[in-house]
Coordinates of C-alpha atoms in Angstrom, one line a residue:
M1 CA 126.2 176.2 134.5
N2 CA 125.9 180.0 134.2
I3 CA 127.6 182.1 131.6
L4 CA 127.6 185.9 131.6
F5 CA 128.3 187.7 128.4
R6 CA 129.5 191.1 129.3
G7 CA 131.6 194.1 128.0
G8 CA 129.8 195.0 124.8
R9 CA 126.3 195.5 123.2
V10 CA 123.6 193.1 122.4
F11 CA 121.4 192.8 119.2
A12 CA 118.0 192.3 121.0
P13 CA 114.4 192.4 119.7
E14 CA 114.2 196.1 120.6
G15 CA 117.4 196.9 118.8
V16 CA 121.0 197.3 119.7
R17 CA 121.5 198.0 123.4
A18 CA 124.2 198.1 126.0
A19 CA 123.5 195.1 128.2
A20 CA 124.8 191.8 129.5
V21 CA 123.2 188.4 128.9
L22 CA 123.0 185.6 131.4
V23 CA 122.8 182.0 130.1
S24 CA 121.8 179.2 132.5
D25 CA 122.0 175.6 131.5
G26 CA 122.0 176.4 127.8
V27 CA 119.0 178.8 127.9
I28 CA 119.0 182.6 128.0
S29 CA 117.8 183.5 131.5
A30 CA 118.2 187.3 131.6
V31 CA 119.2 190.4 129.6
G32 CA 120.1 193.5 131.6
P33 CA 122.7 195.4 133.5
E34 CA 126.0 193.5 134.1
E35 CA 126.1 194.2 137.8
E36 CA 122.6 192.9 138.4
L37 CA 123.1 189.8 136.4
A38 CA 126.4 189.0 138.1
R39 CA 124.8 189.2 141.5
R40 CA 122.1 186.7 140.3
A41 CA 124.6 184.1 139.3
P42 CA 127.6 183.9 141.7
G43 CA 130.4 181.7 140.4
H44 CA 129.4 182.3 136.8
E45 CA 131.8 181.9 133.8
S46 CA 132.4 185.1 132.0
V47 CA 132.7 185.8 128.3
D48 CA 134.2 189.3 127.6
L49 CA 132.7 190.8 124.5
D50 CA 135.6 193.3 124.4
G51 CA 133.5 196.0 122.8
G52 CA 132.0 193.6 120.2
L53 CA 128.4 192.7 119.6
L54 CA 126.5 189.7 120.8
V55 CA 124.0 188.5 118.3
P56 CA 121.6 185.5 118.0
G57 CA 123.2 182.7 116.0
F58 CA 122.5 183.3 112.4
T59 CA 120.1 181.1 110.4
D60 CA 120.8 180.7 106.7
A61 CA 117.5 180.1 105.0
H62 CA 118.8 178.9 101.7
L63 CA 122.1 176.9 101.2
H64 CA 123.5 173.5 100.2
P65 CA 126.0 172.5 102.8
I66 CA 126.5 168.8 102.0
Q67 CA 127.1 169.7 98.4
A68 CA 129.5 172.4 99.5
G69 CA 131.4 170.0 101.8
L70 CA 131.7 167.5 98.9
E71 CA 133.0 170.2 96.6
R72 CA 135.5 171.4 99.1
A73 CA 136.9 167.9 99.2
K74 CA 137.2 167.7 95.4
C75 CA 138.5 170.1 92.8
D76 CA 137.3 173.3 94.4
L77 CA 137.5 176.4 92.1
S78 CA 135.3 178.7 94.3
E79 CA 138.1 180.7 95.8
I80 CA 139.9 181.6 92.6
F81 CA 139.0 183.3 89.4
G82 CA 140.0 183.1 85.7
L83 CA 140.7 180.5 83.1
D84 CA 144.5 180.4 83.9
A85 CA 143.8 179.9 87.6
Y86 CA 141.2 177.3 86.9
I87 CA 143.5 175.2 84.6
A88 CA 146.4 175.4 87.1
K89 CA 144.2 174.2 89.9
I90 CA 142.6 171.4 87.8
S91 CA 146.0 170.3 86.6
D92 CA 147.4 170.2 90.1
Y93 CA 144.4 168.3 91.4
A94 CA 144.7 165.7 88.7
T95 CA 148.4 165.3 89.4
K96 CA 147.7 164.8 93.1
N97 CA 144.9 162.4 92.5
P98 CA 146.1 159.9 89.9
S99 CA 143.8 157.1 91.0
K100 CA 140.6 159.1 90.6
E101 CA 138.5 157.9 87.6
W102 CA 136.9 161.4 87.1
I103 CA 138.1 164.9 87.8
D104 CA 135.0 166.4 89.4
G105 CA 134.3 169.4 91.6
G106 CA 133.1 172.9 90.8
G107 CA 132.9 176.6 91.6
W108 CA 133.8 178.2 88.3
D109 CA 132.4 181.6 87.4
M110 CA 130.6 182.3 84.1
S111 CA 132.1 185.8 84.0
A112 CA 135.6 184.3 83.6
F113 CA 134.7 183.2 80.0
P114 CA 133.7 185.1 76.9
G115 CA 129.9 185.0 76.7
G116 CA 129.9 183.1 80.0
L117 CA 130.8 179.8 78.3
P118 CA 133.9 177.6 78.8
H119 CA 134.7 174.9 76.2
R120 CA 135.5 171.2 76.4
D121 CA 138.8 171.8 74.5
Q122 CA 140.1 173.7 77.6
L123 CA 139.8 170.4 79.6
D124 CA 140.9 168.0 77.0
F125 CA 144.5 168.0 78.4
L126 CA 143.2 165.7 81.1
D127 CA 143.5 161.9 80.6
R128 CA 140.2 161.3 82.3
P129 CA 136.6 162.6 82.0
A130 CA 135.9 165.9 83.8
Y131 CA 132.7 167.2 85.3
L132 CA 132.9 170.6 87.0
I133 CA 129.8 172.3 88.2
Q134 CA 129.4 176.1 87.7
R135 CA 129.3 178.1 91.0
D136 CA 125.6 178.8 90.5
H137 CA 124.9 175.0 90.1
H138 CA 122.9 175.7 86.9
A139 CA 125.5 174.4 84.5
A140 CA 128.4 172.0 84.2
W141 CA 131.7 172.2 82.2
V142 CA 132.8 168.8 80.8
N143 CA 135.5 167.6 78.5
T144 CA 135.3 165.5 75.3
R145 CA 136.0 162.3 77.3
A146 CA 133.0 163.0 79.5
L147 CA 130.7 163.7 76.5
E148 CA 131.9 160.4 74.9
R149 CA 131.3 158.5 78.2
A150 CA 127.7 159.8 78.2
G151 CA 127.2 159.2 74.5
I152 CA 126.4 162.9 73.9
T153 CA 126.7 163.9 70.2
R154 CA 125.2 166.5 67.9
D155 CA 122.2 164.2 67.6
T156 CA 121.4 164.0 71.3
P157 CA 118.2 166.0 72.0
D158 CA 118.0 168.6 74.7
P159 CA 116.1 167.4 77.8
V160 CA 112.8 169.3 78.4
D161 CA 114.3 171.0 81.4
G162 CA 117.8 171.8 80.1
R163 CA 120.0 172.6 77.2
I164 CA 123.2 171.1 75.7
E165 CA 125.3 174.1 74.5
R166 CA 126.3 173.6 70.9
D167 CA 128.6 175.3 68.4
G168 CA 127.7 176.7 64.9
V169 CA 127.6 173.2 63.4
G170 CA 125.7 171.6 66.2
D171 CA 128.5 169.9 68.1
P172 CA 128.3 169.9 71.9
T173 CA 130.7 172.5 73.3
G174 CA 131.1 171.0 76.8
V175 CA 128.6 173.1 78.7
L176 CA 125.4 171.5 80.0
H177 CA 122.7 173.7 81.3
E178 CA 120.1 172.8 84.0
G179 CA 118.6 169.3 83.5
A180 CA 121.2 168.5 80.9
M181 CA 123.7 168.3 83.7
D182 CA 122.4 164.9 84.7
L183 CA 123.4 163.4 81.3
V184 CA 126.9 163.4 82.6
G185 CA 126.6 164.1 86.3
L186 CA 124.8 160.9 87.1
L187 CA 127.8 159.0 85.6
T188 CA 130.3 160.4 88.1
P189 CA 131.4 158.3 91.0
R190 CA 128.8 158.3 93.7
P191 CA 129.9 159.5 97.2
T192 CA 129.8 156.9 99.9
A193 CA 127.9 157.3 103.1
Q194 CA 131.1 158.2 104.8
D195 CA 131.9 160.9 102.1
L196 CA 128.5 162.5 102.8
E197 CA 128.9 162.3 106.6
D198 CA 132.3 163.9 106.3
A199 CA 131.0 166.6 104.0
L200 CA 128.2 167.5 106.5
A201 CA 130.7 167.6 109.3
D202 CA 133.1 169.9 107.3
A203 CA 130.2 172.2 106.3
Q204 CA 128.8 172.4 109.8
A205 CA 132.2 173.4 111.2
H206 CA 132.6 176.1 108.5
L207 CA 129.2 177.5 109.1
F208 CA 129.8 177.6 112.9
S209 CA 132.9 179.6 112.2
L210 CA 130.6 182.2 110.5
G211 CA 128.2 182.3 113.5
I212 CA 125.6 180.2 111.7
T213 CA 123.8 177.9 114.1
G214 CA 120.8 176.8 111.9
W215 CA 119.9 176.5 108.3
Q216 CA 117.5 175.3 105.6
D217 CA 119.0 173.0 103.1
A218 CA 117.4 174.1 99.9
I219 CA 117.6 170.8 98.1
V220 CA 117.3 167.5 99.9
G221 CA 117.1 165.0 97.1
S222 CA 118.8 164.0 93.9
Y223 CA 119.5 167.0 91.6
A224 CA 122.2 167.8 89.1
G225 CA 124.0 164.5 89.8
S226 CA 124.0 165.0 93.6
Q227 CA 123.1 162.3 96.1
D228 CA 120.0 162.3 98.3
Q229 CA 121.1 163.9 101.5
L230 CA 118.1 162.8 103.7
P231 CA 119.8 159.6 105.1
T232 CA 122.9 161.6 106.0
Y233 CA 120.9 164.2 107.9
V234 CA 118.7 161.6 109.7
A235 CA 121.8 159.6 110.8
A236 CA 123.7 162.7 111.9
A237 CA 120.7 164.0 113.9
R238 CA 120.2 160.6 115.6
S239 CA 123.8 160.3 116.5
G240 CA 124.2 163.8 117.9
R241 CA 126.7 164.8 115.2
L242 CA 124.3 167.4 113.9
R243 CA 124.4 170.2 116.4
A244 CA 122.8 173.0 114.3
R245 CA 119.0 173.4 113.9
V246 CA 118.2 172.3 110.4
V247 CA 115.2 172.0 108.1
G248 CA 115.4 170.1 104.9
A249 CA 113.5 171.3 101.8
L250 CA 112.6 168.1 100.0
W251 CA 113.2 168.2 96.2
W252 CA 110.1 168.4 94.0
D253 CA 110.8 166.2 91.1
R254 CA 109.7 168.3 88.1
T255 CA 109.4 165.2 85.9
R256 CA 106.6 163.9 88.1
G257 CA 103.3 165.3 89.4
L258 CA 100.9 164.6 92.3
D259 CA 102.0 161.0 92.4
Q260 CA 105.1 162.1 94.4
I261 CA 103.1 163.5 97.3
D262 CA 103.0 160.1 99.1
D263 CA 106.8 159.8 98.7
L264 CA 107.3 163.3 100.2
L265 CA 105.0 162.4 103.1
D266 CA 107.1 159.2 103.7
R267 CA 110.3 161.2 103.5
R268 CA 109.0 163.8 106.0
S269 CA 108.1 161.0 108.4
R270 CA 111.6 159.6 108.4
A271 CA 112.7 162.8 110.3
E272 CA 109.8 162.9 112.8
G273 CA 110.8 163.1 116.4
L274 CA 114.3 164.3 115.7
D275 CA 115.6 167.2 117.7
R276 CA 117.9 168.8 115.2
F277 CA 116.5 168.0 111.8
R278 CA 113.0 168.2 110.2
A279 CA 112.0 167.6 106.6
T280 CA 109.0 169.9 106.6
S281 CA 109.6 172.0 103.5
V282 CA 109.4 171.2 99.8
K283 CA 111.6 173.0 97.2
I284 CA 110.1 173.8 93.8
M285 CA 112.6 175.2 91.3
Q286 CA 110.3 177.2 88.9
D287 CA 113.0 178.5 86.5
G288 CA 116.7 178.8 85.9
I289 CA 119.0 181.8 85.9
T290 CA 119.3 184.9 83.7
E291 CA 122.9 184.4 82.6
N292 CA 122.0 181.3 80.5
F293 CA 118.6 182.7 79.6
T294 CA 116.7 180.0 81.5
A295 CA 115.2 182.4 84.0
A296 CA 111.5 182.8 83.1
T297 CA 110.7 186.3 81.9
L298 CA 107.6 188.1 80.7
E299 CA 109.1 189.6 77.6
P300 CA 111.9 188.2 75.5
Y301 CA 115.6 188.7 76.4
C302 CA 117.3 191.5 74.5
L303 CA 119.8 190.5 71.8
C304 CA 119.0 186.8 71.9
G305 CA 115.3 186.4 72.3
G306 CA 113.4 183.7 74.2
T307 CA 111.6 184.0 77.5
G308 CA 113.3 181.3 79.5
L309 CA 111.8 178.2 81.0
S310 CA 109.0 177.4 83.5
Y311 CA 110.1 174.1 84.8
V312 CA 106.7 173.3 86.3
D313 CA 103.6 173.9 84.1
P314 CA 102.0 177.0 85.6
A315 CA 98.5 175.4 85.1
K316 CA 99.6 172.4 87.2
L317 CA 101.7 174.4 89.7
K318 CA 98.7 175.8 91.5
E319 CA 97.3 172.3 92.0
Y320 CA 100.6 170.9 93.3
V321 CA 101.1 173.8 95.7
A322 CA 97.5 173.5 97.0
E323 CA 98.1 169.8 97.7
L324 CA 101.4 170.5 99.5
D325 CA 99.8 173.2 101.5
R326 CA 96.9 170.9 102.5
H327 CA 99.4 168.4 103.9
G328 CA 101.1 171.1 106.0
F329 CA 104.3 171.4 103.9
Q330 CA 106.1 174.7 103.6
V331 CA 106.8 175.5 100.0
H332 CA 110.2 176.9 99.3
F333 CA 110.4 178.4 95.8
H334 CA 113.3 179.2 93.5
A335 CA 112.2 182.1 91.3
I336 CA 114.6 184.3 89.4
G337 CA 112.8 185.8 86.5
E338 CA 109.7 188.0 86.8
R339 CA 107.5 185.4 85.1
A340 CA 108.6 182.7 87.5
V341 CA 107.9 185.1 90.5
R342 CA 104.4 185.7 89.2
E343 CA 103.7 182.1 88.5
A344 CA 104.8 181.2 92.1
L345 CA 102.7 184.0 93.6
D346 CA 99.7 182.9 91.5
S347 CA 100.1 179.3 92.9
L348 CA 100.2 180.6 96.5
E349 CA 96.9 182.3 96.2
G350 CA 94.5 180.8 98.8
T351 CA 97.2 178.9 100.7
D352 CA 97.6 179.0 104.4
P353 CA 100.1 181.6 105.6
A354 CA 100.6 179.5 108.7
N355 CA 102.7 177.2 106.6
R356 CA 105.2 180.0 106.1
H357 CA 105.8 179.7 102.4
H358 CA 108.8 181.6 101.1
M359 CA 110.4 182.5 97.8
A360 CA 114.2 182.6 97.3
H361 CA 116.4 184.7 95.0
L362 CA 113.8 187.1 93.5
Q363 CA 116.2 188.7 91.1
I364 CA 113.5 190.3 89.0
I365 CA 110.0 191.3 90.2
E366 CA 107.6 193.2 88.0
P367 CA 106.5 196.1 90.2
S368 CA 102.8 195.3 90.3
D369 CA 103.8 191.9 92.0
V370 CA 105.7 193.5 94.8
P371 CA 102.6 194.2 97.1
R372 CA 101.4 190.6 96.6
F373 CA 104.1 189.2 98.9
A374 CA 102.7 190.9 102.0
H375 CA 99.1 190.4 100.8
L376 CA 99.6 186.6 100.5
G377 CA 101.8 186.3 103.6
V378 CA 104.8 185.1 101.5
T379 CA 108.2 185.7 102.9
A380 CA 111.0 187.0 100.6
N381 CA 114.1 184.9 101.0
L382 CA 116.9 187.3 100.2
Q383 CA 120.4 186.4 98.8
P384 CA 121.9 189.9 99.1
L385 CA 125.4 189.1 97.9
W386 CA 124.1 189.0 94.3
A387 CA 122.8 192.6 94.3
T388 CA 126.1 194.3 93.1
H389 CA 127.9 195.4 90.0
H390 CA 130.2 192.5 89.0
A391 CA 131.1 191.0 85.6
Q392 CA 128.3 188.5 85.7
M393 CA 125.8 191.3 86.3
D394 CA 127.2 194.0 84.0
E395 CA 128.3 191.8 81.1
L396 CA 126.0 188.7 81.2
T397 CA 122.8 190.1 82.6
L398 CA 122.1 193.8 82.1
P399 CA 122.6 193.8 78.3
Y400 CA 120.1 191.0 78.0
L401 CA 117.5 192.3 80.4
G402 CA 117.3 195.9 79.1
E403 CA 115.1 198.6 80.7
P404 CA 113.0 198.8 82.6
R405 CA 113.5 195.2 83.6
S406 CA 117.1 195.8 84.7
S407 CA 115.9 198.3 87.3
W408 CA 113.4 195.7 88.8
Q409 CA 116.3 193.6 90.2
Y410 CA 116.6 192.7 93.9
P411 CA 114.0 195.3 95.1
F412 CA 114.6 194.9 98.8
A413 CA 113.5 198.4 99.8
D414 CA 110.3 198.2 97.7
L415 CA 109.4 194.8 99.3
L416 CA 110.2 196.2 102.8
A417 CA 108.0 199.3 102.2
G418 CA 105.2 197.0 101.1
G419 CA 105.3 195.2 104.5
T420 CA 107.0 192.0 103.2
R421 CA 108.5 189.7 105.8
F422 CA 112.2 188.9 105.2
C423 CA 114.5 185.9 105.8
A424 CA 117.9 185.6 104.2
G425 CA 120.5 183.1 103.0
S426 CA 123.6 182.7 101.0
D427 CA 123.0 179.8 98.5
W428 CA 126.4 178.6 99.6
P429 CA 128.5 177.2 97.8
V430 CA 127.1 179.4 95.0
S431 CA 128.4 182.4 97.0
S432 CA 130.1 183.0 100.4
A433 CA 128.1 181.7 103.4
D434 CA 129.3 184.7 105.5
P435 CA 126.1 186.5 106.7
L436 CA 128.0 189.7 107.5
K437 CA 129.1 190.0 103.9
G438 CA 125.5 189.6 102.9
M439 CA 124.4 192.3 105.3
H440 CA 127.2 194.6 103.9
V441 CA 125.7 194.2 100.4
A442 CA 122.1 194.7 101.6
V443 CA 123.1 198.0 103.2
N444 CA 125.6 199.2 100.5
R445 CA 124.7 197.4 97.3
T446 CA 128.5 197.2 96.6
E447 CA 131.0 194.3 96.8
P448 CA 132.7 193.5 100.1
G449 CA 136.3 194.5 100.0
D450 CA 137.7 191.0 100.1
S451 CA 135.4 189.3 97.5
V452 CA 136.7 187.7 94.3
H453 CA 134.8 190.5 92.4
A454 CA 136.2 193.4 94.5
G455 CA 138.6 194.5 91.8
Y456 CA 135.9 194.7 89.1
P457 CA 135.8 198.4 87.8
T458 CA 132.3 199.1 89.1
A459 CA 132.3 196.9 92.2
Q460 CA 132.1 199.9 94.5
T461 CA 129.5 201.7 92.5
P462 CA 126.2 201.0 94.3
F463 CA 123.8 198.8 92.3
L464 CA 120.3 200.3 92.3
P465 CA 121.1 202.2 95.5
G466 CA 117.5 203.1 96.1
Q467 CA 116.9 199.4 97.0
R468 CA 119.3 199.5 100.0
I469 CA 118.0 198.5 103.4
D470 CA 119.3 199.4 106.8
L471 CA 121.6 197.1 108.9
T472 CA 118.9 196.4 111.6
T473 CA 116.5 195.1 108.9
A474 CA 119.3 193.0 107.3
M475 CA 120.5 191.5 110.5
T476 CA 116.9 190.7 111.6
A477 CA 116.4 188.8 108.3
Y478 CA 119.4 186.6 109.1
T479 CA 118.4 186.0 112.7
T480 CA 114.7 186.3 113.7
G481 CA 113.4 186.2 110.1
S482 CA 115.2 183.0 109.1
A483 CA 114.6 181.3 112.4
W484 CA 110.9 182.0 112.0
I485 CA 110.9 180.4 108.6
N486 CA 112.4 177.3 110.2
R487 CA 110.1 177.4 113.2
S488 CA 113.3 177.4 115.3
P489 CA 113.1 178.4 119.0
A490 CA 116.3 180.4 118.6
G491 CA 116.9 183.5 116.5
T492 CA 116.5 186.2 119.2
I493 CA 118.1 187.2 122.4
E494 CA 115.4 187.1 125.1
P495 CA 114.8 185.0 128.2
G496 CA 113.6 181.5 127.6
R497 CA 115.3 181.2 124.2
P498 CA 118.1 178.6 123.5
A499 CA 121.5 180.2 123.9
D500 CA 122.5 179.9 120.2
L501 CA 124.7 183.0 120.0
A502 CA 127.6 184.5 118.1
V503 CA 130.2 187.0 119.4
L504 CA 131.3 189.5 116.8
D505 CA 134.8 191.0 117.1
R506 CA 133.4 194.5 116.6
D507 CA 130.1 196.3 116.6
P508 CA 129.1 196.7 112.9
F509 CA 126.5 199.3 114.0
E510 CA 129.3 201.6 115.1
L511 CA 131.3 201.2 111.8
P512 CA 131.0 203.2 108.6
A513 CA 128.6 201.4 106.4
G514 CA 131.4 200.6 103.9
D515 CA 133.3 198.6 106.6
I516 CA 130.5 196.3 107.7
W517 CA 132.2 193.4 105.8
T518 CA 135.3 193.6 108.0
T519 CA 133.4 192.2 111.0
R520 CA 134.3 188.7 112.0
V521 CA 132.9 186.1 114.3
R522 CA 135.0 185.4 117.5
M523 CA 132.9 182.7 119.1
T524 CA 129.8 180.7 118.4
F525 CA 127.6 178.9 120.9
V526 CA 124.8 176.3 120.6
D527 CA 122.7 175.8 123.7
G528 CA 125.3 177.7 125.6
V529 CA 128.1 175.3 124.5
P530 CA 131.0 176.8 122.5
V531 CA 131.2 175.2 119.0
Y532 CA 133.7 177.6 117.5
E533 CA 136.4 179.9 118.9
R534 CA 138.6 181.8 116.5
P535 CA 142.3 180.8 116.9

C-alpha cells in the first residue's frame, strides 16, 4: 500500500523543507516534489497535511508509562493544583470507591504546600489508609492510618536512602522521602497482571495522541512501591499489543552491588528476539531532587545545610558502571545535583561510547563539567519542561541553591556549544508527556500557556534565557536524538526508514516562538498504519 503525505512541509535531516513523502508498505520510500511522487505511485492513498508539518514520530527518552497508566486509573491529582482541589478530588474518589482498601494514586505538587510539605492530618478525614505519590515520584503523602499500618513511629529510623519527615518533637508528619516511600508503598494493594496490561495500553494510546511512537521506560523494576514492569512489556511485545518501539532501563538496586549483574543479564535475555521491546539499558539513580534537599551538591544548601545524598557510593560506582559497560549495557543515569553529575561523569571515564550512555535531568552542572559530556561521548537527556520560573523553582529551589549555583541550572546552550549530543524526554507522569510543550520551553524558557503553572507571576519571565536553544535543535533531540539512544531505526524522515510519523496541525517553525505550545498532533502513524487520529 502506498500513502502520499502532501500539502505541507517536512522536518527532514537537512531541516524543514517543502516536500511530499511517499510511504510504501510501511517504509518511507521517497521524499521529494509532490507531482513526481504521485506519478511514481498511481492509486496511492493521500494524507493532506493542510499546511501543517510532517515530523518523525517522537521518541521520549525518559518516562514511566505503566506507572502513569496506573495513576490515571487511581486517584489522579496531576491535572489539578492546590490543597482544596486535592482534598475535593480525594474525597470524591473515596466516595466513588467504597470497596477499596487503600486510597492511592498521586500527582500532587510540592509547591501547593508551605515549605513543600503536606501533612498527614490533611488526609485523616479518610476512613482508610492513604498513599499518594508526589508528582516527581520522590516523596509520598500518607495519613495516620497508613503510618500505623506500617508501624512507623518517632522511633522508626530513616532508611539509608531516604527520610521520614518529622515535626519538632520527632513525630512523623506524613511525608516519606525517597527510599522511605517503600515503608508504606509496599503495603498498598499490588496491581494484577491485568491492571498492568491495561495501564500500558492506556499509556500507549495517550502517547500516540501526542505523536510519540517510541520511548525508553526509565525504571523497569520495583521502585517506590511499584511493580516490576518487565513481564508486562514482554507479554505485550509477544502478543502484538505493544506497537511502539520501546527500550526498558532495568532498575539498579542500590541496596546491592555487583552480585546483581547476573540478574540483569537474565532480565535482558527475557526480551531477546522481540521486535518492539528490548531491555538493554540499566537505570542508576545517583541522587534525589533539590526540593527535598536529597540532590547531591558540592557545597551545602543555603538556609538548611547538608549536601544531599549519593545513593551509590562514588568509590563503587565506577566499578559497577565499568562492569555494566563490559557487558554491553547502556547506562541511563538520574543526576540532578552538580555532585551527582560529576560522580556519574567520573564513573563513565574509560567506558565505550558505542554503548550510548546518557544522563537525565541535569538540573545543575558545575561549569567545568560541561565539556566532559562531549569528551566522554555522554548524551545529555533533557527534560526541558522543568527549566522555567514556577513556584517549585522560585520558592523551593532558588533560595536554597544560592548563587552562582542557581545560574548553573539546565545549561542547554552551554552543553550544545560544547558539542554535546542531545536526546529528550518528559519524565511523564512527573510532567506532561507532550513533546511540543517541551520544545516550547527549550526555546523560550517560559511556561506553556496552558500549563498548571501558567498563572504563576513569573511564569512568562524567561528562566536563564541565555540557555535557550533553537527549535530545530529541540525537535532533533525529541526525534533523531532519542531514537539514536534507543537504537531505533525510526526517528528521521528519509528513504528506507520505518514510517513512524506524526502530522502536526500547524507548522511551529512558522509561528512566533511564544506560540509553539499551541501546536497539536492531528495523526500518528506506526509503520505507515494510523494509530491515532484526532477526533
